[in-house]
CSV table of C-alpha atoms in Angstrom, one decimal:
chain,number,residue,atom,x,y,z
A,1,UNK,CA,-3.5,-15.1,-84.8
A,2,UNK,CA,-3.2,-11.4,-85.6
A,3,UNK,CA,-5.4,-9.1,-87.7
A,4,UNK,CA,-5.0,-9.2,-91.5
A,5,UNK,CA,-2.4,-6.8,-92.8
A,6,UNK,CA,-3.6,-4.1,-95.1
A,7,UNK,CA,-0.3,-4.5,-96.9
A,8,UNK,CA,-1.3,-8.0,-98.1
A,9,UNK,CA,-3.5,-7.0,-101.1
A,10,UNK,CA,-4.3,-10.7,-101.8
A,11,UNK,CA,-5.8,-11.4,-98.4
A,12,UNK,CA,-9.6,-11.7,-98.9
A,13,UNK,CA,-10.2,-10.7,-95.3
A,14,UNK,CA,-9.3,-7.1,-96.2
A,15,UNK,CA,-12.2,-6.9,-98.6
A,16,UNK,CA,-14.6,-8.0,-95.7
A,17,UNK,CA,-12.9,-5.4,-93.4
A,18,UNK,CA,-13.4,-2.7,-96.1
A,19,UNK,CA,-17.1,-3.3,-96.5
A,20,UNK,CA,-17.6,-3.8,-92.8
A,21,UNK,CA,-15.7,-0.6,-92.0
A,22,UNK,CA,-18.0,1.6,-94.1
A,23,UNK,CA,-21.1,0.0,-92.7
A,24,UNK,CA,-19.6,0.3,-89.2
A,25,UNK,CA,-18.9,4.1,-89.5
A,26,UNK,CA,-22.5,4.7,-90.6
A,27,UNK,CA,-24.1,2.6,-87.9
A,28,UNK,CA,-21.9,3.8,-85.1
A,29,UNK,CA,-22.4,7.4,-86.1
A,30,UNK,CA,-26.1,6.9,-85.8
A,31,UNK,CA,-25.7,5.1,-82.5
A,32,UNK,CA,-23.5,7.9,-81.2
A,33,UNK,CA,-26.2,10.4,-82.1
A,34,UNK,CA,-28.9,8.5,-80.3
A,35,UNK,CA,-26.7,8.0,-77.2
A,36,UNK,CA,-26.0,11.8,-77.1
A,37,UNK,CA,-29.7,12.6,-77.6
A,38,UNK,CA,-30.6,10.2,-74.8
A,39,UNK,CA,-28.1,11.9,-72.4
A,40,UNK,CA,-29.4,15.3,-73.4
A,41,UNK,CA,-33.0,14.2,-72.7
A,42,UNK,CA,-32.0,13.2,-69.1
A,43,UNK,CA,-31.5,16.9,-68.4
A,44,UNK,CA,-35.2,17.5,-69.2
A,45,UNK,CA,-36.7,14.7,-67.1
A,46,UNK,CA,-38.4,16.3,-64.1
A,47,UNK,CA,-40.7,15.4,-61.2
A,48,UNK,CA,-43.3,17.7,-59.8
A,49,UNK,CA,-41.4,18.5,-56.5
A,50,UNK,CA,-37.9,17.8,-55.2
A,51,UNK,CA,-37.4,14.7,-53.1
A,52,UNK,CA,-38.0,15.2,-49.4
A,53,UNK,CA,-34.5,14.3,-48.4
A,54,UNK,CA,-33.2,17.2,-50.6
A,55,UNK,CA,-35.8,19.7,-49.5
A,56,UNK,CA,-35.0,18.9,-45.8
A,57,UNK,CA,-31.2,19.2,-46.4
A,58,UNK,CA,-29.4,21.5,-44.0
A,59,UNK,CA,-25.8,20.8,-45.1
A,60,UNK,CA,-24.1,24.1,-45.4
A,61,UNK,CA,-22.0,24.4,-48.6
A,62,UNK,CA,-20.1,27.7,-49.3
A,63,UNK,CA,-21.6,29.5,-52.2
A,64,UNK,CA,-19.3,29.4,-55.2
A,65,UNK,CA,-20.3,28.8,-58.8
A,66,UNK,CA,-23.5,26.8,-58.1
A,67,UNK,CA,-26.5,27.7,-60.1
A,68,UNK,CA,-28.4,29.5,-57.3
A,69,UNK,CA,-25.5,31.8,-56.6
A,70,UNK,CA,-24.8,32.6,-60.3
A,71,UNK,CA,-28.4,33.1,-61.2
A,72,UNK,CA,-29.1,35.1,-58.0
A,73,UNK,CA,-26.2,37.4,-58.7
A,74,UNK,CA,-27.4,38.0,-62.2
A,75,UNK,CA,-31.0,38.7,-61.2
A,76,UNK,CA,-30.0,41.0,-58.3
A,77,UNK,CA,-27.4,42.8,-60.5
A,78,UNK,CA,-30.0,43.4,-63.2
A,79,UNK,CA,-32.6,44.6,-60.7
A,80,UNK,CA,-30.1,47.0,-59.1
A,81,UNK,CA,-29.2,48.6,-62.4
A,82,UNK,CA,-32.9,48.8,-63.3
A,83,UNK,CA,-33.6,50.7,-60.0
A,84,UNK,CA,-30.7,53.0,-60.4
A,85,UNK,CA,-31.7,53.8,-64.0
A,86,UNK,CA,-35.5,54.0,-63.1
A,87,UNK,CA,-36.1,51.4,-65.8
A,88,UNK,CA,-38.0,48.6,-64.0
A,89,UNK,CA,-38.9,45.5,-66.0
A,90,UNK,CA,-41.5,43.6,-64.2
A,91,UNK,CA,-41.4,40.7,-66.6
A,92,UNK,CA,-37.7,40.1,-66.3
A,93,UNK,CA,-37.9,40.4,-62.5
A,94,UNK,CA,-40.8,38.0,-62.3
A,95,UNK,CA,-38.9,35.4,-64.4
A,96,UNK,CA,-35.8,35.9,-62.3
A,97,UNK,CA,-37.7,35.3,-59.1
A,98,UNK,CA,-39.3,32.2,-60.6
A,99,UNK,CA,-35.8,30.9,-61.6
A,100,UNK,CA,-34.4,31.5,-58.1
A,101,UNK,CA,-37.3,29.7,-56.5
A,102,UNK,CA,-36.8,26.8,-58.9
A,103,UNK,CA,-33.2,26.5,-57.9
A,104,UNK,CA,-33.7,26.9,-54.1
A,105,UNK,CA,-34.3,23.4,-53.0
A,106,UNK,CA,-32.6,22.7,-49.7
A,107,UNK,CA,-33.4,24.6,-46.5
A,108,UNK,CA,-30.0,26.4,-46.8
A,109,UNK,CA,-30.9,27.4,-50.4
A,110,UNK,CA,-34.3,28.7,-49.3
A,111,UNK,CA,-32.7,30.8,-46.5
A,112,UNK,CA,-30.4,32.3,-49.2
A,113,UNK,CA,-33.3,32.8,-51.5
A,114,UNK,CA,-35.2,34.7,-48.7
A,115,UNK,CA,-32.3,37.1,-48.6
A,116,UNK,CA,-32.5,37.7,-52.3
A,117,UNK,CA,-36.3,38.3,-52.0
A,118,UNK,CA,-35.5,41.0,-49.4
A,119,UNK,CA,-33.8,42.9,-52.2
A,120,UNK,CA,-36.1,41.9,-55.0
A,121,UNK,CA,-39.6,42.0,-53.3
A,122,UNK,CA,-39.0,43.8,-50.0
A,123,UNK,CA,-38.5,42.9,-46.3
A,124,UNK,CA,-42.1,41.6,-45.8
A,125,UNK,CA,-41.4,38.8,-48.3
A,126,UNK,CA,-38.1,38.0,-46.7
A,127,UNK,CA,-39.6,37.9,-43.2
A,128,UNK,CA,-42.5,35.6,-44.3
A,129,UNK,CA,-40.1,33.1,-45.9
A,130,UNK,CA,-37.7,33.1,-43.0
A,131,UNK,CA,-40.5,32.7,-40.4
A,132,UNK,CA,-41.8,29.7,-42.4
A,133,UNK,CA,-38.3,28.2,-42.4
A,134,UNK,CA,-37.9,28.9,-38.7
A,135,UNK,CA,-40.5,26.2,-37.9
A,136,UNK,CA,-38.8,23.6,-40.2
A,137,UNK,CA,-35.1,24.0,-39.5
A,138,UNK,CA,-33.4,21.6,-37.1
A,139,UNK,CA,-29.8,22.6,-37.2
A,140,UNK,CA,-28.9,25.0,-34.4
A,141,UNK,CA,-26.5,27.1,-36.5
A,142,UNK,CA,-28.9,27.5,-39.3
A,143,UNK,CA,-31.6,28.5,-36.8
A,144,UNK,CA,-29.3,31.2,-35.5
A,145,UNK,CA,-28.7,32.4,-39.0
A,146,UNK,CA,-32.5,32.8,-39.5
A,147,UNK,CA,-32.9,34.7,-36.2
A,148,UNK,CA,-30.1,37.1,-37.2
A,149,UNK,CA,-31.6,37.6,-40.6
A,150,UNK,CA,-35.1,38.3,-39.1
A,151,UNK,CA,-33.5,40.9,-36.8
A,152,UNK,CA,-31.9,42.5,-39.9
A,153,UNK,CA,-35.2,42.8,-41.7
A,154,UNK,CA,-37.2,43.9,-38.6
A,155,UNK,CA,-34.7,46.2,-36.9
A,156,UNK,CA,-31.8,46.7,-39.3
A,157,UNK,CA,-28.2,45.2,-39.7
A,158,UNK,CA,-26.9,47.7,-37.0
A,159,UNK,CA,-28.7,45.5,-34.4
A,160,UNK,CA,-26.3,42.6,-35.0
A,161,UNK,CA,-23.0,42.5,-33.2
A,162,UNK,CA,-19.7,42.0,-35.0
A,163,UNK,CA,-19.5,38.3,-34.4
A,164,UNK,CA,-23.0,37.7,-35.8
A,165,UNK,CA,-22.3,39.8,-38.9
A,166,UNK,CA,-19.0,38.0,-39.5
A,167,UNK,CA,-20.7,34.6,-39.0
A,168,UNK,CA,-23.3,35.4,-41.7
A,169,UNK,CA,-20.7,36.3,-44.2
A,170,UNK,CA,-18.5,33.4,-43.3
A,171,UNK,CA,-21.3,30.9,-43.6
A,172,UNK,CA,-23.3,32.4,-46.5
A,173,UNK,CA,-20.7,34.4,-48.4
A,174,UNK,CA,-22.2,36.9,-50.8
A,175,UNK,CA,-25.7,36.2,-49.6
A,176,UNK,CA,-24.6,37.4,-46.1
A,177,UNK,CA,-23.2,40.5,-47.6
A,178,UNK,CA,-26.4,41.3,-49.4
A,179,UNK,CA,-28.4,41.0,-46.1
A,180,UNK,CA,-26.0,43.3,-44.3
A,181,UNK,CA,-26.5,46.0,-47.1
A,182,UNK,CA,-30.2,46.0,-46.5
A,183,UNK,CA,-30.5,49.4,-44.7
A,184,UNK,CA,-28.0,51.2,-47.0
A,185,UNK,CA,-29.4,53.8,-49.5
A,186,UNK,CA,-29.7,52.9,-53.1
A,187,UNK,CA,-26.8,55.1,-54.1
A,188,UNK,CA,-24.5,53.9,-51.3
A,189,UNK,CA,-21.2,52.8,-53.1
A,190,UNK,CA,-20.7,49.8,-50.8
A,191,UNK,CA,-24.2,48.5,-51.5
A,192,UNK,CA,-23.8,49.0,-55.2
A,193,UNK,CA,-20.5,47.1,-55.1
A,194,UNK,CA,-22.0,44.1,-53.3
A,195,UNK,CA,-25.2,44.0,-55.3
A,196,UNK,CA,-23.9,44.9,-58.8
A,197,UNK,CA,-20.1,44.8,-58.7
A,198,UNK,CA,-17.9,42.5,-60.8
A,199,UNK,CA,-14.3,41.4,-61.0
A,200,UNK,CA,-12.6,44.1,-63.1
A,201,UNK,CA,-10.0,41.8,-64.4
A,202,UNK,CA,-12.6,39.3,-65.5
A,203,UNK,CA,-14.6,42.0,-67.2
A,204,UNK,CA,-11.5,43.2,-69.0
A,205,UNK,CA,-10.9,39.7,-70.2
A,206,UNK,CA,-14.4,39.4,-71.5
A,207,UNK,CA,-14.0,42.7,-73.3
A,208,UNK,CA,-10.7,41.7,-74.9
A,209,UNK,CA,-12.1,38.3,-76.0
A,210,UNK,CA,-15.2,40.0,-77.6
A,211,UNK,CA,-12.9,42.5,-79.3
A,212,UNK,CA,-10.7,39.7,-80.6
A,213,UNK,CA,-13.6,37.6,-81.9
A,214,UNK,CA,-15.2,40.7,-83.5
A,215,UNK,CA,-12.0,41.7,-85.2
A,216,UNK,CA,-11.3,38.1,-86.3
A,217,UNK,CA,-14.8,38.0,-87.8
A,218,UNK,CA,-14.2,41.2,-89.8
A,219,UNK,CA,-10.8,40.1,-90.9
A,220,UNK,CA,-12.2,36.7,-91.6
A,221,UNK,CA,-14.6,38.1,-94.2
A,222,UNK,CA,-11.8,39.7,-96.1
A,223,UNK,CA,-9.6,36.5,-95.8
A,224,UNK,CA,-12.4,34.3,-97.0
A,225,UNK,CA,-13.0,36.6,-100.1
A,226,UNK,CA,-9.2,36.6,-100.8
A,227,UNK,CA,-9.0,32.8,-100.5
A,228,UNK,CA,-11.9,32.3,-103.0
A,229,UNK,CA,-10.2,34.6,-105.5
A,230,UNK,CA,-6.8,33.0,-105.0
A,231,UNK,CA,-8.2,29.5,-105.4
A,232,UNK,CA,-9.9,30.6,-108.6
A,233,UNK,CA,-6.7,32.1,-109.9
A,234,UNK,CA,-4.6,29.1,-108.9
A,235,UNK,CA,-2.5,30.9,-106.4
A,236,UNK,CA,-3.8,28.6,-103.6
A,237,UNK,CA,-3.5,24.9,-104.4
A,238,UNK,CA,-4.1,21.7,-102.6
A,239,UNK,CA,-1.2,20.4,-100.5
A,240,UNK,CA,-3.0,17.3,-99.5
A,241,UNK,CA,-0.5,14.4,-99.4
A,242,UNK,CA,-0.9,11.4,-101.7
A,243,UNK,CA,-1.8,8.2,-99.9
A,244,UNK,CA,1.1,6.4,-98.3
A,245,UNK,CA,-1.1,3.4,-97.4
A,246,UNK,CA,-4.5,4.9,-97.6
A,247,UNK,CA,-7.6,2.8,-98.2
A,248,UNK,CA,-10.5,1.7,-96.1
A,249,UNK,CA,-8.3,1.0,-93.0
A,250,UNK,CA,-8.8,4.6,-92.1
A,251,UNK,CA,-12.5,4.1,-91.7
A,252,UNK,CA,-11.5,1.8,-88.8
A,253,UNK,CA,-10.1,4.7,-86.7
A,254,UNK,CA,-13.5,6.4,-86.5
A,255,UNK,CA,-15.0,3.0,-85.6
A,256,UNK,CA,-12.6,2.5,-82.8
A,257,UNK,CA,-13.2,6.1,-81.6
A,258,UNK,CA,-17.0,5.7,-81.7
A,259,UNK,CA,-16.8,2.4,-79.7
A,260,UNK,CA,-14.6,3.9,-76.9
A,261,UNK,CA,-16.5,7.2,-76.9
A,262,UNK,CA,-19.8,5.4,-76.9
A,263,UNK,CA,-18.7,3.4,-73.8
A,264,UNK,CA,-17.8,6.7,-72.1
A,265,UNK,CA,-21.2,8.1,-72.9
A,266,UNK,CA,-23.0,5.0,-71.6
A,267,UNK,CA,-20.9,5.3,-68.4
A,268,UNK,CA,-22.2,8.9,-68.1
A,269,UNK,CA,-25.7,7.6,-67.5
A,270,UNK,CA,-24.9,6.2,-64.0
A,271,UNK,CA,-22.9,9.4,-63.4
A,272,UNK,CA,-26.2,11.2,-63.8
A,273,UNK,CA,-28.5,8.7,-62.1
A,274,UNK,CA,-26.4,7.5,-59.1
A,275,UNK,CA,-26.1,10.8,-57.4
A,276,UNK,CA,-23.9,11.7,-54.5
A,277,UNK,CA,-20.4,10.2,-54.1
A,278,UNK,CA,-21.2,7.3,-56.5
A,279,UNK,CA,-22.2,9.8,-59.2
A,280,UNK,CA,-18.9,11.7,-58.7
A,281,UNK,CA,-16.9,8.4,-59.0
A,282,UNK,CA,-18.7,7.5,-62.2
A,283,UNK,CA,-18.1,11.0,-63.6
A,284,UNK,CA,-14.3,10.6,-63.2
A,285,UNK,CA,-14.4,7.1,-64.6
A,286,UNK,CA,-16.1,8.5,-67.6
A,287,UNK,CA,-13.4,11.2,-68.1
A,288,UNK,CA,-10.7,8.5,-68.0
A,289,UNK,CA,-12.5,6.5,-70.7
A,290,UNK,CA,-13.0,9.7,-72.8
A,291,UNK,CA,-9.3,10.4,-72.8
A,292,UNK,CA,-8.8,6.7,-73.6
A,293,UNK,CA,-10.3,7.5,-77.0
A,294,UNK,CA,-6.8,8.4,-78.2
A,295,UNK,CA,-6.0,4.7,-78.3
A,296,UNK,CA,-8.2,4.6,-81.5
A,297,UNK,CA,-5.4,6.5,-83.4
A,298,UNK,CA,-2.9,3.6,-83.2
A,299,UNK,CA,-5.4,0.9,-84.4
A,300,UNK,CA,-4.1,0.8,-88.0
A,301,UNK,CA,-0.7,-0.3,-86.7
A,302,UNK,CA,-2.4,-3.6,-85.6
A,303,UNK,CA,-3.4,-3.9,-89.2
A,304,UNK,CA,0.1,-3.6,-90.5
A,305,UNK,CA,0.3,0.1,-91.3
A,306,UNK,CA,3.9,1.3,-90.5
A,307,UNK,CA,4.0,4.1,-87.9
A,308,UNK,CA,5.7,6.7,-90.3
A,309,UNK,CA,3.1,5.9,-93.0
A,310,UNK,CA,0.3,6.3,-90.4
A,311,UNK,CA,1.6,9.7,-89.3
A,312,UNK,CA,1.8,11.0,-92.9
A,313,UNK,CA,-1.6,9.7,-93.9
A,314,UNK,CA,-3.3,11.3,-90.9
A,315,UNK,CA,-1.5,14.6,-91.4
A,316,UNK,CA,0.5,14.3,-88.2
A,317,UNK,CA,3.5,16.1,-89.6
A,318,UNK,CA,4.9,19.6,-89.5
A,319,UNK,CA,4.1,20.4,-93.2
A,320,UNK,CA,6.0,23.6,-94.1
A,321,UNK,CA,7.2,23.9,-90.5
A,322,UNK,CA,5.7,24.6,-87.1
A,323,UNK,CA,5.4,28.4,-87.4
A,324,UNK,CA,4.0,28.5,-91.0
A,325,UNK,CA,1.4,25.8,-90.0
A,326,UNK,CA,0.5,27.7,-86.7
A,327,UNK,CA,0.1,30.9,-88.6
A,328,UNK,CA,-2.1,29.1,-91.2
A,329,UNK,CA,-4.2,28.0,-88.2
A,330,UNK,CA,-4.8,31.6,-87.1
A,331,UNK,CA,-5.7,32.6,-90.7
A,332,UNK,CA,-8.0,29.6,-91.0
A,333,UNK,CA,-9.7,30.4,-87.7
A,334,UNK,CA,-10.5,33.9,-88.8
A,335,UNK,CA,-11.6,32.8,-92.3
A,336,UNK,CA,-13.8,30.2,-90.7
A,337,UNK,CA,-15.7,32.6,-88.5
A,338,UNK,CA,-18.0,34.0,-91.2
A,339,UNK,CA,-18.8,30.4,-92.2
A,340,UNK,CA,-19.7,29.5,-88.7
A,341,UNK,CA,-21.9,32.6,-88.5
A,342,UNK,CA,-23.7,31.6,-91.6
A,343,UNK,CA,-24.2,28.1,-90.0
A,344,UNK,CA,-25.7,29.8,-87.0
A,345,UNK,CA,-28.2,31.7,-89.2
A,346,UNK,CA,-29.1,28.5,-91.1
A,347,UNK,CA,-29.5,26.7,-87.8
A,348,UNK,CA,-31.7,29.5,-86.3
A,349,UNK,CA,-33.9,29.3,-89.5
A,350,UNK,CA,-34.3,25.5,-89.2
A,351,UNK,CA,-35.0,25.8,-85.5
A,352,UNK,CA,-37.8,28.3,-86.3
A,353,UNK,CA,-39.2,26.0,-89.0
A,354,UNK,CA,-39.2,23.0,-86.7
A,355,UNK,CA,-40.2,25.0,-83.7
A,356,UNK,CA,-37.4,23.8,-81.4
A,357,UNK,CA,-36.5,25.7,-78.3
A,358,UNK,CA,-33.3,24.6,-76.7
A,359,UNK,CA,-33.5,27.3,-74.0
A,360,UNK,CA,-37.0,26.3,-72.8
A,361,UNK,CA,-37.2,26.6,-69.0
A,362,UNK,CA,-37.9,23.3,-67.3
A,363,UNK,CA,-40.9,22.9,-65.0
A,364,UNK,CA,-40.5,20.8,-61.9
A,365,UNK,CA,-37.4,19.4,-60.3
A,366,UNK,CA,-34.7,17.7,-62.5
A,367,UNK,CA,-34.6,14.0,-61.8
A,368,UNK,CA,-31.1,13.6,-63.1
A,369,UNK,CA,-28.3,16.2,-62.7
A,370,UNK,CA,-24.7,16.2,-63.7
A,371,UNK,CA,-22.5,15.4,-60.6
A,372,UNK,CA,-20.5,18.1,-58.8
A,373,UNK,CA,-21.7,20.6,-61.3
A,374,UNK,CA,-20.9,23.5,-59.0
A,375,UNK,CA,-17.2,22.6,-58.8
A,376,UNK,CA,-14.3,24.6,-60.3
A,377,UNK,CA,-12.5,21.3,-60.8
A,378,UNK,CA,-15.2,20.0,-63.1
A,379,UNK,CA,-15.4,23.3,-65.0
A,380,UNK,CA,-11.6,23.3,-65.6
A,381,UNK,CA,-11.7,19.6,-66.6
A,382,UNK,CA,-14.4,20.3,-69.1
A,383,UNK,CA,-12.6,23.4,-70.4
A,384,UNK,CA,-9.4,21.4,-70.8
A,385,UNK,CA,-11.2,18.7,-72.8
A,386,UNK,CA,-12.8,21.4,-75.0
A,387,UNK,CA,-9.5,23.2,-75.7
A,388,UNK,CA,-7.1,20.2,-75.8
A,389,UNK,CA,-8.9,16.9,-76.2
A,390,UNK,CA,-11.4,18.0,-78.9
A,391,UNK,CA,-9.0,19.9,-81.2
A,392,UNK,CA,-6.5,17.1,-81.1
A,393,UNK,CA,-8.6,14.0,-81.2
A,394,UNK,CA,-11.5,15.2,-83.3
A,395,UNK,CA,-9.2,16.6,-85.9
A,396,UNK,CA,-7.2,13.3,-86.1
A,397,UNK,CA,-10.4,11.2,-86.3
A,398,UNK,CA,-12.4,13.5,-88.7
A,399,UNK,CA,-10.0,15.5,-90.8
A,400,UNK,CA,-7.2,13.0,-90.4
A,401,UNK,CA,-8.7,9.5,-90.8
A,402,UNK,CA,-12.2,9.9,-92.1
A,403,UNK,CA,-11.2,12.6,-94.6
A,404,UNK,CA,-8.3,10.4,-95.8
A,405,UNK,CA,-10.7,7.4,-96.3
A,406,UNK,CA,-13.4,9.4,-98.1
A,407,UNK,CA,-11.4,11.7,-100.3
A,408,UNK,CA,-10.3,9.2,-103.0
A,409,UNK,CA,-13.9,8.7,-104.2
A,410,UNK,CA,-15.6,11.8,-103.0
A,411,UNK,CA,-13.0,14.4,-104.0
A,412,UNK,CA,-12.2,17.3,-101.7
A,413,UNK,CA,-15.7,18.9,-101.8
A,414,UNK,CA,-17.5,15.6,-101.0
A,415,UNK,CA,-15.0,14.6,-98.4
A,416,UNK,CA,-15.4,18.1,-96.7
A,417,UNK,CA,-19.2,17.8,-96.7
A,418,UNK,CA,-19.3,14.3,-95.4
A,419,UNK,CA,-16.8,14.8,-92.6
A,420,UNK,CA,-18.5,18.1,-91.7
A,421,UNK,CA,-21.9,16.3,-91.5
A,422,UNK,CA,-20.6,13.5,-89.2
A,423,UNK,CA,-18.7,16.1,-87.1
A,424,UNK,CA,-21.8,18.2,-86.6
A,425,UNK,CA,-24.4,15.5,-85.8
A,426,UNK,CA,-22.3,13.7,-83.1
A,427,UNK,CA,-22.3,16.9,-81.0
A,428,UNK,CA,-25.1,17.0,-78.4
A,429,UNK,CA,-26.5,20.4,-79.4
A,430,UNK,CA,-29.7,21.8,-80.7
A,431,UNK,CA,-30.2,22.5,-84.4
A,432,UNK,CA,-28.5,25.9,-84.3
A,433,UNK,CA,-25.5,24.5,-82.5
A,434,UNK,CA,-25.2,21.5,-84.8
A,435,UNK,CA,-25.2,23.7,-87.9
A,436,UNK,CA,-22.5,26.0,-86.5
A,437,UNK,CA,-20.4,23.0,-85.7
A,438,UNK,CA,-20.9,21.4,-89.1
A,439,UNK,CA,-20.1,24.6,-90.9
A,440,UNK,CA,-17.0,25.0,-88.8
A,441,UNK,CA,-16.1,21.4,-89.6
A,442,UNK,CA,-16.4,22.2,-93.3
A,443,UNK,CA,-13.9,25.1,-92.8
A,444,UNK,CA,-11.5,22.8,-91.0
A,445,UNK,CA,-11.7,20.3,-93.9
A,446,UNK,CA,-10.8,23.0,-96.4
A,447,UNK,CA,-7.8,23.9,-94.1
A,448,UNK,CA,-6.7,20.2,-94.2
A,449,UNK,CA,-6.9,20.2,-98.0
A,450,UNK,CA,-5.0,23.5,-98.2
A,451,UNK,CA,-2.2,22.6,-95.8
A,452,UNK,CA,-2.0,18.8,-95.8
A,453,UNK,CA,-0.8,18.9,-92.1
A,454,UNK,CA,-3.4,18.8,-89.3
A,455,UNK,CA,-1.5,21.4,-87.3
A,456,UNK,CA,-3.4,24.3,-88.8
A,457,UNK,CA,-6.7,22.5,-88.3
A,458,UNK,CA,-5.9,21.9,-84.7
A,459,UNK,CA,-4.8,25.5,-84.1
A,460,UNK,CA,-8.0,26.9,-85.7
A,461,UNK,CA,-10.1,24.4,-83.6
A,462,UNK,CA,-8.3,25.3,-80.4
A,463,UNK,CA,-8.7,29.1,-81.0
A,464,UNK,CA,-12.4,28.6,-81.6
A,465,UNK,CA,-13.0,26.5,-78.5
A,466,UNK,CA,-10.5,28.4,-76.4
A,467,UNK,CA,-12.2,31.8,-76.9
A,468,UNK,CA,-15.6,30.4,-76.0
A,469,UNK,CA,-14.2,28.7,-72.9
A,470,UNK,CA,-12.4,32.0,-71.9
A,471,UNK,CA,-15.6,33.9,-72.2
A,472,UNK,CA,-17.4,31.4,-70.0
A,473,UNK,CA,-14.6,31.3,-67.5
A,474,UNK,CA,-14.4,35.1,-67.3
A,475,UNK,CA,-18.2,35.5,-67.1
A,476,UNK,CA,-18.4,33.1,-64.2
A,477,UNK,CA,-15.4,34.7,-62.5
A,478,UNK,CA,-16.9,38.1,-62.9
A,479,UNK,CA,-20.2,37.0,-61.4
A,480,UNK,CA,-18.7,34.8,-58.7
A,481,UNK,CA,-16.6,37.8,-57.4
């Protein structure tokens, strides 16, 4: 026995499905919000001190894009520039040191933190920390590292032979280089390069991306004004396609999406709590399920909707052609930027009213942490999801299915507002972030109404997420160099 066909208008089961679908979208939206909030809250659950097995850890991991390395480089770089410019900021330095100490948990981390303290607070602080660790460390190689570092801070790097110097750099990367620069003068170019240098290519990419977003914002203001004038004059009209099948069946795609996505979010809890290899396995299982959310798109075919009709109703067609739709996506992206900026202002005002602080520094050691969070593989996977998964699937679910289901009774403005609200609140951000996403979602809904095809919406969404991910990637690359 199959599911009732939506093409059979006399089947009473379709009326039950219609009512249940609307209720289901509302309830599952709320459930998704609560799951996201719960996952977000795990990041703020802390204990007074790190577990003993972590603090006693002596496993040597090469520094890469882990938090201690990135934060340490930022703090040392800022301190170096402050010293060179004779513009010391004791408050920033104190906060930076506190942050480093918060991140330095294992004995290996604390050896590396001692090196940073040699730069930030002087050799006495480095020596005191290293001497304390000398009595705790068991691993012979790490003991040798500490002895070499103590010799550096007591007698100078020149007292180390070549093999010892090479070993420090091979085992501790940038931290070893920092230690070996200790006796150099403040203006020594090699010292400045190690302490404050950055990947020139990555910095260029950051500059180009900032320029691109800035010009897009300015052009977007002009485009938004022109669009309003042309809509009022009738030069821009709706190209939203008439229903092929239409109806409440398109509420069922968001329902299927929320069910699969909700399962993925629930699986993320053991990914946070299991730790170690088990946490990593759960993380990859979660990613598989997240990509499985695309299965929700084909659900209406099980309810009798022909494939061609489904594609047309969801906006999965080329509209006026690939290039005109892609070009419309670029225009839509730029025109949407001022709206997202307004959303950020509104969010900041609401955050101030409700006194929320998403950037509050945590006290204590985090009880739950995302697995393998220092891995380029995880960063790339996350970025790929942001630039590909989100623009494709979120546009199909929100501006394709939900917009199609709501528009007949809510008109274009109501449908745009409703889909923007749902789109915003299901993201696990603070108030400011939610408002920016919702305002962006409103802009994408207008693009859907304007073009009919989802291609322009997807392109605009990809450009928005892509420039953000490029900035993050270039910033990490610049620092990690």
